[in-house]
């Protein structure tokens, strides 16, 4: 004869409840931020670190305080934030006073100039509109005199 055990009921209830959980979203927030490509760069003199702050459309500039390389007592101190274009995804420090920032959503490159490492009068000196969805930047040539910027569509910048 068949005997009823409540323990058998638990797997049946769980199996019937699982499909109902599949329709519940895991989060009420969906991120549409562009992925960072080269989010950190260090100045040629090694005394400044620059990082992109993609959600806030800024770059963050830090001073590197090296008390002793052998003792690894290197510290960062935040110098300033500089507003740039929309969704910065890459940064390259060309000189100790010039930072180039690739802005993915605003299709531009911001050139930030610094008076000194303490960010006095830091700001965007020039904005270059470079084409659809730029992603990265590298410098080459004598004194980093040539900038190469990747964009989304092949041949869009050719004559």
Short mmCIF file of C-alpha atoms in Angstrom, two decimals:
data_model
loop_
_atom_site.label_atom_id
_atom_site.label_comp_id
_atom_site.label_asym_id
_atom_site.label_seq_id
_atom_site.Cartn_x
_atom_site.Cartn_y
_atom_site.Cartn_z
CA UNK A 1 0.00 0.00 0.00
CA UNK A 2 1.12 3.58 -0.67
CA UNK A 3 2.29 5.59 2.30
CA UNK A 4 2.51 9.38 2.29
CA UNK A 5 5.79 10.97 3.36
CA UNK A 6 5.96 14.79 3.59
CA UNK A 7 9.65 14.66 2.61
CA UNK A 8 8.60 13.65 -0.93
CA UNK A 9 6.50 16.76 -1.19
CA UNK A 10 9.46 19.19 -0.83
CA UNK A 11 11.18 18.34 -4.18
CA UNK A 12 7.85 18.56 -5.98
CA UNK A 13 7.14 22.00 -4.54
CA UNK A 14 10.63 23.24 -5.38
CA UNK A 15 10.38 21.97 -8.96
CA UNK A 16 7.07 23.75 -9.46
CA UNK A 17 8.38 27.00 -7.94
CA UNK A 18 11.60 27.26 -9.98
CA UNK A 19 10.02 28.30 -13.28
CA UNK A 20 8.27 31.20 -11.54
CA UNK A 21 11.65 32.63 -10.42
CA UNK A 22 12.98 32.67 -13.99
CA UNK A 23 10.84 35.67 -14.93
CA UNK A 24 12.12 37.89 -12.11
CA UNK A 25 14.84 40.30 -13.25
CA UNK A 26 18.07 40.03 -11.29
CA UNK A 27 18.50 43.80 -11.05
CA UNK A 28 16.48 46.92 -11.67
CA UNK A 29 19.57 48.72 -13.07
CA UNK A 30 21.01 48.24 -16.53
CA UNK A 31 24.41 49.75 -17.25
CA UNK A 32 24.98 51.25 -20.68
CA UNK A 33 28.50 52.52 -20.03
CA UNK A 34 31.15 52.11 -22.67
CA UNK A 35 33.91 49.67 -21.82
CA UNK A 36 37.21 51.21 -20.83
CA UNK A 37 40.14 50.52 -23.15
CA UNK A 38 43.15 52.22 -21.56
CA UNK A 39 41.85 53.71 -18.31
CA UNK A 40 45.19 54.57 -16.64
CA UNK A 41 48.32 56.37 -17.80
CA UNK A 42 51.48 57.64 -16.08
CA UNK A 43 53.35 60.80 -17.04
CA UNK A 44 56.80 60.57 -18.64
CA UNK A 45 58.45 61.91 -15.47
CA UNK A 46 56.66 59.26 -13.37
CA UNK A 47 55.18 61.80 -10.95
CA UNK A 48 51.55 61.83 -12.16
CA UNK A 49 48.92 59.11 -12.67
CA UNK A 50 45.78 59.84 -14.69
CA UNK A 51 42.65 57.66 -14.61
CA UNK A 52 39.38 57.96 -16.53
CA UNK A 53 36.18 58.30 -14.52
CA UNK A 54 33.76 57.07 -17.18
CA UNK A 55 30.44 57.40 -15.29
CA UNK A 56 31.24 60.99 -14.25
CA UNK A 57 32.71 62.13 -17.63
CA UNK A 58 35.98 63.21 -16.01
CA UNK A 59 39.60 62.30 -15.59
CA UNK A 60 41.10 62.00 -12.13
CA UNK A 61 44.68 63.20 -11.70
CA UNK A 62 46.85 61.84 -8.90
CA UNK A 63 50.30 62.90 -7.75
CA UNK A 64 52.73 60.03 -7.17
CA UNK A 65 54.76 60.61 -4.02
CA UNK A 66 57.76 58.29 -4.12
CA UNK A 67 59.46 58.29 -0.74
CA UNK A 68 61.75 55.44 -1.63
CA UNK A 69 61.49 53.04 -4.51
CA UNK A 70 63.43 50.33 -2.69
CA UNK A 71 61.09 50.53 0.29
CA UNK A 72 58.01 50.56 -1.95
CA UNK A 73 56.58 53.52 -0.04
CA UNK A 74 54.93 55.00 -3.09
CA UNK A 75 51.69 56.82 -2.34
CA UNK A 76 49.03 58.47 -4.44
CA UNK A 77 47.35 61.73 -3.56
CA UNK A 78 44.39 63.07 -5.53
CA UNK A 79 45.25 66.38 -7.19
CA UNK A 80 42.09 67.21 -9.15
CA UNK A 81 39.23 66.14 -11.40
CA UNK A 82 38.88 67.58 -14.89
CA UNK A 83 35.58 67.39 -16.84
CA UNK A 84 36.08 66.04 -20.38
CA UNK A 85 33.73 64.67 -23.06
CA UNK A 86 31.05 62.01 -22.64
CA UNK A 87 32.20 58.55 -21.54
CA UNK A 88 35.99 58.75 -21.54
CA UNK A 89 37.40 55.28 -22.26
CA UNK A 90 41.12 55.84 -22.84
CA UNK A 91 43.77 58.25 -21.65
CA UNK A 92 47.34 58.91 -22.78
CA UNK A 93 49.76 61.33 -21.16
CA UNK A 94 51.75 62.84 -24.03
CA UNK A 95 53.97 65.15 -21.96
CA UNK A 96 54.14 66.12 -18.30
CA UNK A 97 51.70 68.96 -19.06
CA UNK A 98 49.47 67.44 -21.77
CA UNK A 99 46.88 64.65 -21.46
CA UNK A 100 44.78 63.27 -24.33
CA UNK A 101 41.43 61.67 -23.46
CA UNK A 102 39.32 59.55 -25.86
CA UNK A 103 35.59 60.25 -25.35
CA UNK A 104 33.62 57.33 -26.80
CA UNK A 105 30.09 58.73 -26.73
CA UNK A 106 30.86 62.31 -27.76
CA UNK A 107 33.07 61.10 -30.67
CA UNK A 108 35.92 63.33 -29.61
CA UNK A 109 39.36 63.60 -28.06
CA UNK A 110 39.91 66.14 -25.30
CA UNK A 111 43.36 67.66 -24.91
CA UNK A 112 43.88 68.65 -21.28
CA UNK A 113 46.68 71.04 -20.37
CA UNK A 114 48.19 71.41 -16.91
CA UNK A 115 50.18 74.34 -15.60
CA UNK A 116 51.86 72.14 -12.99
CA UNK A 117 51.43 68.80 -11.22
CA UNK A 118 49.13 70.43 -8.63
CA UNK A 119 46.48 71.01 -11.32
CA UNK A 120 46.47 74.80 -11.14
CA UNK A 121 44.32 75.96 -14.05
CA UNK A 122 43.87 72.43 -15.43
CA UNK A 123 41.25 72.13 -18.13
CA UNK A 124 40.38 71.12 -21.67
CA UNK A 125 42.43 73.30 -24.01
CA UNK A 126 41.12 71.76 -27.24
CA UNK A 127 38.53 69.25 -28.42
CA UNK A 128 39.10 67.24 -31.60
CA UNK A 129 36.09 65.61 -33.29
CA UNK A 130 37.54 62.42 -34.72
CA UNK A 131 34.69 60.30 -36.07
CA UNK A 132 32.26 57.73 -34.79
CA UNK A 133 33.02 56.02 -31.48
CA UNK A 134 36.75 56.48 -30.93
CA UNK A 135 38.26 53.77 -28.71
CA UNK A 136 41.99 54.23 -28.16
CA UNK A 137 44.96 56.49 -28.77
CA UNK A 138 48.71 55.94 -29.04
CA UNK A 139 51.57 58.32 -29.80
CA UNK A 140 54.57 57.73 -32.06
CA UNK A 141 57.35 59.64 -33.78
CA UNK A 142 59.97 62.00 -32.45
CA UNK A 143 58.77 63.39 -29.13
CA UNK A 144 55.40 61.63 -29.50
CA UNK A 145 54.52 64.09 -32.27
CA UNK A 146 51.97 61.87 -34.03
CA UNK A 147 48.69 60.66 -32.53
CA UNK A 148 46.91 57.56 -33.84
CA UNK A 149 43.25 57.17 -32.85
CA UNK A 150 41.09 54.13 -33.55
CA UNK A 151 37.43 54.66 -34.49
CA UNK A 152 34.48 52.35 -35.09
CA UNK A 153 34.09 52.37 -38.87
CA UNK A 154 36.70 51.36 -41.43
CA UNK A 155 37.76 54.09 -43.82
CA UNK A 156 35.65 56.88 -42.32
CA UNK A 157 38.63 59.20 -42.03
CA UNK A 158 40.19 58.46 -45.41
CA UNK A 159 39.98 61.08 -48.20
#
